[in-house]
Coordinates of C-alpha atoms in Angstrom, one line a residue:
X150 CA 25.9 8.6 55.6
X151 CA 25.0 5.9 52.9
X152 CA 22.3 6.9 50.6
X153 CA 20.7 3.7 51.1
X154 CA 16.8 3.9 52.1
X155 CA 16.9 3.5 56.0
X156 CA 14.4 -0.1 56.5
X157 CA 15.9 -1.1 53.4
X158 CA 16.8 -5.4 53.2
X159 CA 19.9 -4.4 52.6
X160 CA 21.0 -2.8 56.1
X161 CA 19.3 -6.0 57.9
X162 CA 22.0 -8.9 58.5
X163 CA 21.5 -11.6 56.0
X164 CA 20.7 -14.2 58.9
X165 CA 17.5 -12.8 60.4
X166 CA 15.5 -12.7 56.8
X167 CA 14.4 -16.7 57.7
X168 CA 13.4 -15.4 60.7
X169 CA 11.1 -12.8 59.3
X170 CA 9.7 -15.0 56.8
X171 CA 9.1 -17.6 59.5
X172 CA 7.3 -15.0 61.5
X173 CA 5.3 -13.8 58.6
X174 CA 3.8 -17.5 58.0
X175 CA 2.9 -18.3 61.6
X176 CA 1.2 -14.8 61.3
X177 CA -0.3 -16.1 58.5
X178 CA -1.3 -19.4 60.1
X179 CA -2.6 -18.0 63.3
X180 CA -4.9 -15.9 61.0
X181 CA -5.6 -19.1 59.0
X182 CA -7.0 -21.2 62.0
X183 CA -7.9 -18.3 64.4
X184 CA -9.9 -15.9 62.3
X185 CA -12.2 -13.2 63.5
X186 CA -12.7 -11.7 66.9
X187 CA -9.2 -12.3 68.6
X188 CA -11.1 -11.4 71.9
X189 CA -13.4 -14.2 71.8
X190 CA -10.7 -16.9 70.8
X191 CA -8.7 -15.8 74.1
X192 CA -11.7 -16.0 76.3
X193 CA -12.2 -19.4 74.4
X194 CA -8.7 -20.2 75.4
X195 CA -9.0 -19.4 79.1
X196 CA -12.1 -21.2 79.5
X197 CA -10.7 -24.4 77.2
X198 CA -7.4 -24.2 79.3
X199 CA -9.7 -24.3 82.8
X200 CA -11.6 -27.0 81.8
X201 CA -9.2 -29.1 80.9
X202 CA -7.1 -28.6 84.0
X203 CA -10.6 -29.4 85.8
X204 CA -10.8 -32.6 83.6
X205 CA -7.8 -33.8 84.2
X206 CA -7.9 -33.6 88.0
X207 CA -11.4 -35.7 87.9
X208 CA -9.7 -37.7 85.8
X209 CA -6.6 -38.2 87.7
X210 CA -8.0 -38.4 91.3
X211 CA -8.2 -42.0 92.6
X212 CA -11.8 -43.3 93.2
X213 CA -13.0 -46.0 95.2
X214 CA -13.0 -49.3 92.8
X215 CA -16.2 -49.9 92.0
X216 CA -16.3 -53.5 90.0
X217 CA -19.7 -54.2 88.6
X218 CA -23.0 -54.3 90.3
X219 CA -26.5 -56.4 89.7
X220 CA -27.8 -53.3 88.1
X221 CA -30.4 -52.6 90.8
X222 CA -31.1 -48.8 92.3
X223 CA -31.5 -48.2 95.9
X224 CA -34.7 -46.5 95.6
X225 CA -37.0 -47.9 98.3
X226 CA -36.8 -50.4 101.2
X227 CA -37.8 -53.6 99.1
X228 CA -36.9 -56.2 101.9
X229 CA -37.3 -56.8 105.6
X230 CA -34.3 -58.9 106.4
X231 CA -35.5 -60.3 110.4
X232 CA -32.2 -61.4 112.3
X233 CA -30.0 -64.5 111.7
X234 CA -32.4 -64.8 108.5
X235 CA -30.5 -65.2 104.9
X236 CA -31.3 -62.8 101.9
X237 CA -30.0 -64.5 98.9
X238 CA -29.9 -62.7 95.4
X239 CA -29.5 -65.9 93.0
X240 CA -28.1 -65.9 89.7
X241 CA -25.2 -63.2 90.0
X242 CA -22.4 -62.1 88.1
X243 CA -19.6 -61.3 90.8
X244 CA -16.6 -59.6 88.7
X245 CA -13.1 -61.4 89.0
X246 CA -11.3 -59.3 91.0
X247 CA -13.6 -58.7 94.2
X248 CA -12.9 -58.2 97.2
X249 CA -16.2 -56.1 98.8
X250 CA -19.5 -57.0 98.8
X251 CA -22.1 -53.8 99.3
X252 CA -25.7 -53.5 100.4
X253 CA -27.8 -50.5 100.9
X254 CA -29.2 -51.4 104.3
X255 CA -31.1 -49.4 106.6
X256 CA -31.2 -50.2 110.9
X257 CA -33.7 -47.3 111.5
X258 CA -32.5 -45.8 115.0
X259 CA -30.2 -49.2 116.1
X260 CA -27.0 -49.7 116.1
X261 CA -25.6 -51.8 112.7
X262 CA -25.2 -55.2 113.7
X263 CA -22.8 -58.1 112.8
X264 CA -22.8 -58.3 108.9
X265 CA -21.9 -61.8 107.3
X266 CA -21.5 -62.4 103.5
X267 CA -21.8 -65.7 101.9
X268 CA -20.9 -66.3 98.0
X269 CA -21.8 -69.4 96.3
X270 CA -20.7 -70.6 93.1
X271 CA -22.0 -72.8 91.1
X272 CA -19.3 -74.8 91.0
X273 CA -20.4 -75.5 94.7
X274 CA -17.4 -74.1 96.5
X275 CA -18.3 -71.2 98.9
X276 CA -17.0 -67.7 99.6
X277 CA -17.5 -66.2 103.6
X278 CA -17.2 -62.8 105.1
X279 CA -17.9 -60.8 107.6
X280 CA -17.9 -57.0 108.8
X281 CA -18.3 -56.8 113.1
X282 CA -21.1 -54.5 114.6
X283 CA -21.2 -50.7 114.4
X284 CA -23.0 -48.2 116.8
X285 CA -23.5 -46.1 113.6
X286 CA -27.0 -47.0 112.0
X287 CA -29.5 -45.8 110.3
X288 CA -29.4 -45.9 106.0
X289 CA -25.8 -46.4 104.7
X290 CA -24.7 -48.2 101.8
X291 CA -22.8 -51.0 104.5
X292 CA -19.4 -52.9 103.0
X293 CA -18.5 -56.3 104.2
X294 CA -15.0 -57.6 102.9
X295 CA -14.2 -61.0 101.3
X296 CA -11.3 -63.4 100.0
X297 CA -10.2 -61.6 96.1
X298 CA -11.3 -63.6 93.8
X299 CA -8.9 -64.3 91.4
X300 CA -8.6 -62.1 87.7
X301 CA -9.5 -65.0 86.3
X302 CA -12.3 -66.1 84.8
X303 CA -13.5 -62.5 84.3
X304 CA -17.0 -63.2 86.5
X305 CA -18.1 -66.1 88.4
X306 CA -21.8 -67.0 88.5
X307 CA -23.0 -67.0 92.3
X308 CA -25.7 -66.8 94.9
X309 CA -24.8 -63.5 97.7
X310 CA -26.4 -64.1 100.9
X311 CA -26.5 -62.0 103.7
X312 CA -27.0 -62.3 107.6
X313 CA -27.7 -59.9 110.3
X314 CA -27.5 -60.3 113.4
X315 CA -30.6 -58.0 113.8
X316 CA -33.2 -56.8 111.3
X317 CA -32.6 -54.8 108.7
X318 CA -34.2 -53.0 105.8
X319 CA -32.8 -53.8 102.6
X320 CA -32.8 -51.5 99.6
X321 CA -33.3 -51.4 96.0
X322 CA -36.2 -51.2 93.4
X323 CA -40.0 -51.8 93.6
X324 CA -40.3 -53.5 90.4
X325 CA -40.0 -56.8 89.6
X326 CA -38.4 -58.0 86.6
X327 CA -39.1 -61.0 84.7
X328 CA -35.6 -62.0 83.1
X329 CA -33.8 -62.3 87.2
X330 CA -35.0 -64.7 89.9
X331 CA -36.7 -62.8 92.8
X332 CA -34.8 -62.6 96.0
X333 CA -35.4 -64.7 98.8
X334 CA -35.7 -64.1 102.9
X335 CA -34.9 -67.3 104.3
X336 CA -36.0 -69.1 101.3
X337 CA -39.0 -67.1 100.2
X338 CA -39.2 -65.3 97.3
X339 CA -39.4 -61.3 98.2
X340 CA -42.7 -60.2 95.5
X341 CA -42.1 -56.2 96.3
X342 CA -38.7 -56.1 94.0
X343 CA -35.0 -56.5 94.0
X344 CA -32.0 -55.7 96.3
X345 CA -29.7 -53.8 95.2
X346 CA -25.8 -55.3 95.8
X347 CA -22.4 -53.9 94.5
X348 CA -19.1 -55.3 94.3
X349 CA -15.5 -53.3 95.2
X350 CA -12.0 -54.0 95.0
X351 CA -10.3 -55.0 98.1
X352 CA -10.3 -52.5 101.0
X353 CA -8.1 -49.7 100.4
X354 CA -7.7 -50.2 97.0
X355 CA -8.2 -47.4 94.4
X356 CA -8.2 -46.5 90.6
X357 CA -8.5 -43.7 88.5
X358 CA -10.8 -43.2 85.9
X359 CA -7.5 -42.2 83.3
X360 CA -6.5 -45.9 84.2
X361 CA -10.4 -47.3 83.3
X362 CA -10.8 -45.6 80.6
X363 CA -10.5 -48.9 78.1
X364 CA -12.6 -51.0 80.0
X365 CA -15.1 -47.7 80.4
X366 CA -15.3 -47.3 76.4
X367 CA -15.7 -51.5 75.7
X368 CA -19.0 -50.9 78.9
X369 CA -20.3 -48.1 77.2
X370 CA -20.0 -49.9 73.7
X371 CA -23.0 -52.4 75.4
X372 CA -26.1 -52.1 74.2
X373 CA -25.5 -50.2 71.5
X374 CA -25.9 -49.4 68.0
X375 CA -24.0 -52.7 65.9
X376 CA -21.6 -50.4 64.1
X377 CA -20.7 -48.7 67.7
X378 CA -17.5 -50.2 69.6
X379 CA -15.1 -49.1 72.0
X380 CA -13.2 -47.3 69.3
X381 CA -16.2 -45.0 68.8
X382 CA -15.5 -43.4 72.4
X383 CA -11.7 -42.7 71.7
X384 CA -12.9 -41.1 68.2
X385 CA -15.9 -39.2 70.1
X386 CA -14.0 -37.9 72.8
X387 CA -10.8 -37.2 71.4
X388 CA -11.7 -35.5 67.7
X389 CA -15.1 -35.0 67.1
X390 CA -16.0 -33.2 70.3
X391 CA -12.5 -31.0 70.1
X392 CA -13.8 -30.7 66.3
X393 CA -17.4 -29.3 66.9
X394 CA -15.9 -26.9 69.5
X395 CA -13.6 -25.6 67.7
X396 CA -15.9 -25.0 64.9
X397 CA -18.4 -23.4 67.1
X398 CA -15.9 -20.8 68.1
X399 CA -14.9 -20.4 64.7
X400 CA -18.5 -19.3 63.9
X401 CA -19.1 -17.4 66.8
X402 CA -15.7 -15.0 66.2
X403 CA -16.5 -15.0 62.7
X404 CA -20.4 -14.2 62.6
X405 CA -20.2 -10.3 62.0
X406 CA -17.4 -10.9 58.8
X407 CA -19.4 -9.9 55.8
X408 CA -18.0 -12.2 53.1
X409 CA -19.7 -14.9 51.1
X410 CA -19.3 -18.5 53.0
X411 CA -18.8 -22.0 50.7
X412 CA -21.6 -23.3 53.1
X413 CA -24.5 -21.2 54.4
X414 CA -24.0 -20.2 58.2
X415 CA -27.3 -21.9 59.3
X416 CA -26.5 -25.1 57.4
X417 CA -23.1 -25.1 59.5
X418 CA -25.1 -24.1 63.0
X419 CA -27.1 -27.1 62.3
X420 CA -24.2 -29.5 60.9
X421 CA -23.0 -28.6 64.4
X422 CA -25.9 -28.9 66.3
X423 CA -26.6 -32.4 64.7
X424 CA -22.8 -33.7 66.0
X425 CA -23.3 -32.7 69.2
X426 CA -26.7 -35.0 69.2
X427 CA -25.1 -37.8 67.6
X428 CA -22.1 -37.7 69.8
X429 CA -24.7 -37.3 73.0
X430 CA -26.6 -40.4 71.6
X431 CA -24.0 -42.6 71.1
X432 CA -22.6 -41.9 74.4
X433 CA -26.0 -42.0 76.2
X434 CA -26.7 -45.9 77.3
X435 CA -29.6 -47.1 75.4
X436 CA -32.9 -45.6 77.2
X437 CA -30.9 -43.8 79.8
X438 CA -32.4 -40.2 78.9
X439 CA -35.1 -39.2 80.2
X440 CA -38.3 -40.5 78.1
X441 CA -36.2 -41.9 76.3
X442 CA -38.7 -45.5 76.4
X443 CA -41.4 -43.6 75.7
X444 CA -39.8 -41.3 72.3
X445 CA -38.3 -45.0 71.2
X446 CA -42.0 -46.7 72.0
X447 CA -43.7 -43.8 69.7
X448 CA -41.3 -43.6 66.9
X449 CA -41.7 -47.8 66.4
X450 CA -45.5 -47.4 66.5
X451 CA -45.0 -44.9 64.3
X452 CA -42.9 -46.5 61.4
X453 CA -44.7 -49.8 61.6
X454 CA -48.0 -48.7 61.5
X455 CA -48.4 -45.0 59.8
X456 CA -50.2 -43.6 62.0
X457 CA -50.0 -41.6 65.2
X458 CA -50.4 -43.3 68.6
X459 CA -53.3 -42.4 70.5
X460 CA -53.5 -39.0 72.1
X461 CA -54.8 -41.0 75.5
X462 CA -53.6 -43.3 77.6
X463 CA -55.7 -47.3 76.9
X464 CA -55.3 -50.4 78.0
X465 CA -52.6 -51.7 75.6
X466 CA -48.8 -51.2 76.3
X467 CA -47.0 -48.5 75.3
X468 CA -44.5 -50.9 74.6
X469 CA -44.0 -53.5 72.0
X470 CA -43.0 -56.7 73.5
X471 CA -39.4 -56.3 71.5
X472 CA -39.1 -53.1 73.7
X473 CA -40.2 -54.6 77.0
X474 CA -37.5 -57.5 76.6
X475 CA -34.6 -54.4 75.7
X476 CA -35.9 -52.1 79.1
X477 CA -35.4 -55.7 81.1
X478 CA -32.4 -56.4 79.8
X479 CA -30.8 -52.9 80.5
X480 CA -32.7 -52.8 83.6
X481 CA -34.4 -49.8 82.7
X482 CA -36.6 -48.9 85.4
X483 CA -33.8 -49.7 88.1
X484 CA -30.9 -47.5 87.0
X485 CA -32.8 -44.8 85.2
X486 CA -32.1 -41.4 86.7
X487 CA -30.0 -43.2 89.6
X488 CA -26.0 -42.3 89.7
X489 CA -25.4 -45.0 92.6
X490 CA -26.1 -47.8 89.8
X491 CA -25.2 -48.7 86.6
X492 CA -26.6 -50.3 83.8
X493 CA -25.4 -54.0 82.8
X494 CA -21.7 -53.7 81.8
X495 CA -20.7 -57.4 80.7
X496 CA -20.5 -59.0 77.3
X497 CA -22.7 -62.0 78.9
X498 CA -25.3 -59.7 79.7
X499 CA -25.4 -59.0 75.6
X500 CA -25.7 -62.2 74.9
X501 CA -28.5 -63.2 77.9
X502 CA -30.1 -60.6 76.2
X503 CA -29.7 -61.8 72.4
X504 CA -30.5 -65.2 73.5

């Protein structure tokens, strides 16, 4: 036998040693970014790995193609529509694109009747549909298909009028607003609220919410903060959120290493804890969480005046008139809480609001 030590470099072929230094610094790496409890990082991996299957499938799964809406919540029967009798809602934005008009109407115990759908522009020119009778009734959210409108201009400002052939209760919110005309039953206005009305694709027509996902960040950028835009939703969702989690784990599989940290651990529990806040607030729609009109209407009184607002209820507004135009504007007391609505999603309703 050679006297050479057995393990020795010198009995392993001169082709593998890249191989073990390779090894040796993804080792090193792995330890680098994946420090601490290797138990809790796979646990972290089998959980990140299911949710992101999960996300993608919601992602992925086509979804009826919901256009734009006049903000409203179907909340309570706000209208008695008697038959062969118009209800108008004036001064609508119908999106380019349309090809469904939806109302949340109730029949009680009869049978739905004939719909008919009438769109007016104010150009003049008229829009007509119609959905035949049903012996289904009772509350559903009922669909009556029209013409497309064409992609262009991206809305078109109209009157939508509807008929039945036989009453019906019409849904939406029981609280007037001042910035949007009232509805009208044959040409009276309607004092208990608004009706709620949504506006689809053509029938049969469905989108993902991967494919949305551009027009989803330029909505959501609405409203907001000036500095926010739709790039703020692209940076949120794909590095600061996969950012703070990471870092959470990090801490969690790291907490029992005794060793002196560059940044104290509670500074970097709060440092996360703040992100996830921020990144919640941005994303939020202005006034959309709960209370939120009531935290924003104390922290103004509070920074213009000094003092601390009054521990019961008086006469005067909780909210400054600045504040009451804002809640109108994102119809605040229609959409809060309600996931069959949304808020206003259109650059014009910015600049309705500005103006």
């Amino acid at each position: 036998m050679s006297g050479r030590r057995r393990g020795s470099l010198a009995d392993e072929p001169t082709e593998l040693l890249p191989e073990r230094g390779l090894a040796r610094q993804l080792k090193r790496l792995s330890q680098l970014l994946f420090p601490g409890d290797r138990r809790l990082w796979a646990v972290a991996g089998v959980v990140l790995a299911a949710t992101l299957v999960l996300i993608a499938i919601a992602l992925l799964q086509p979804r009826g193609d919901l256009l734009g809406s006049n903000s409203i919540g179907a909340r309570t029967a706000t209208a008695i529509v008697p038959a062969n009798t118009p209800l108008c809602v004036s001064h609508l934005r119908v999106p380019a694109g349309t090809g469904q008009v939806q109302f949340a109407l109730d029949t009680r115990t009869e049978p739905r009747p004939e719909l008919e759908v009438a769109i007016r522009e104010a150009s003049g020119s008229v829009i007509r549909g119609s959905s035949p009778p049903s012996s289904a009734g009772g509350y559903h959210p009922y669909t009556i298909a029209i013409p497309t409108l064409p992609a262009r201009p991206a809305f078109v400002l109209a009157d939508v009028c509807l008929t039945a052939k036989a009453r019906v209760f019409a849904w939406g919110t029981g609280a007037p607003q001042s910035n949007i005309p009232a509805p009208t039953v044959g040409g009276i206005p309607i004092t208990t609220g608004h009706v709620s009305v949504w506006f689809l694709g053509p029938p049969g027509v469905r989108r993902s919410i991967a494919s949305q996902m551009g027009e989803m960040f330029h909505r959501a950028a609405l409203f907001g903060a000036g500095f926010v835009g739709a790039w703020t939703y692209w940076v949120l969702f794909f590095l600061v959120f996969p950012v703070l989690a990471y870092g959470a784990v990090r801490l969690l599989a790291t907490a029992d290493i005794e060793r002196r940290r560059r940044v104290p651990l509670p500074l970097l529990v709060g440092l996360i804890a703040f992100g996830v806040a921020a990144a919640w607030a941005l994303i939020t729609p202005a006034f959309q969480s709960p209370d939120e009109s009531e935290h924003f209407a104390y922290v103004q009184y509070f920074a213009e005046t000094g003092r601390a607002v009054e521990a019961v209820q008086t006469a005067r507004s909780p909210y400054s008139d600045a504040e009451v135009i804002a809640l109108e504007a994102v119809y605040h007391t229609s959409v809060i809480e309600r996931a069959e609505t949304r808020p206003p999603w259109l650059s014009a309703d910015v600049q309705a609001y500005k103006e």
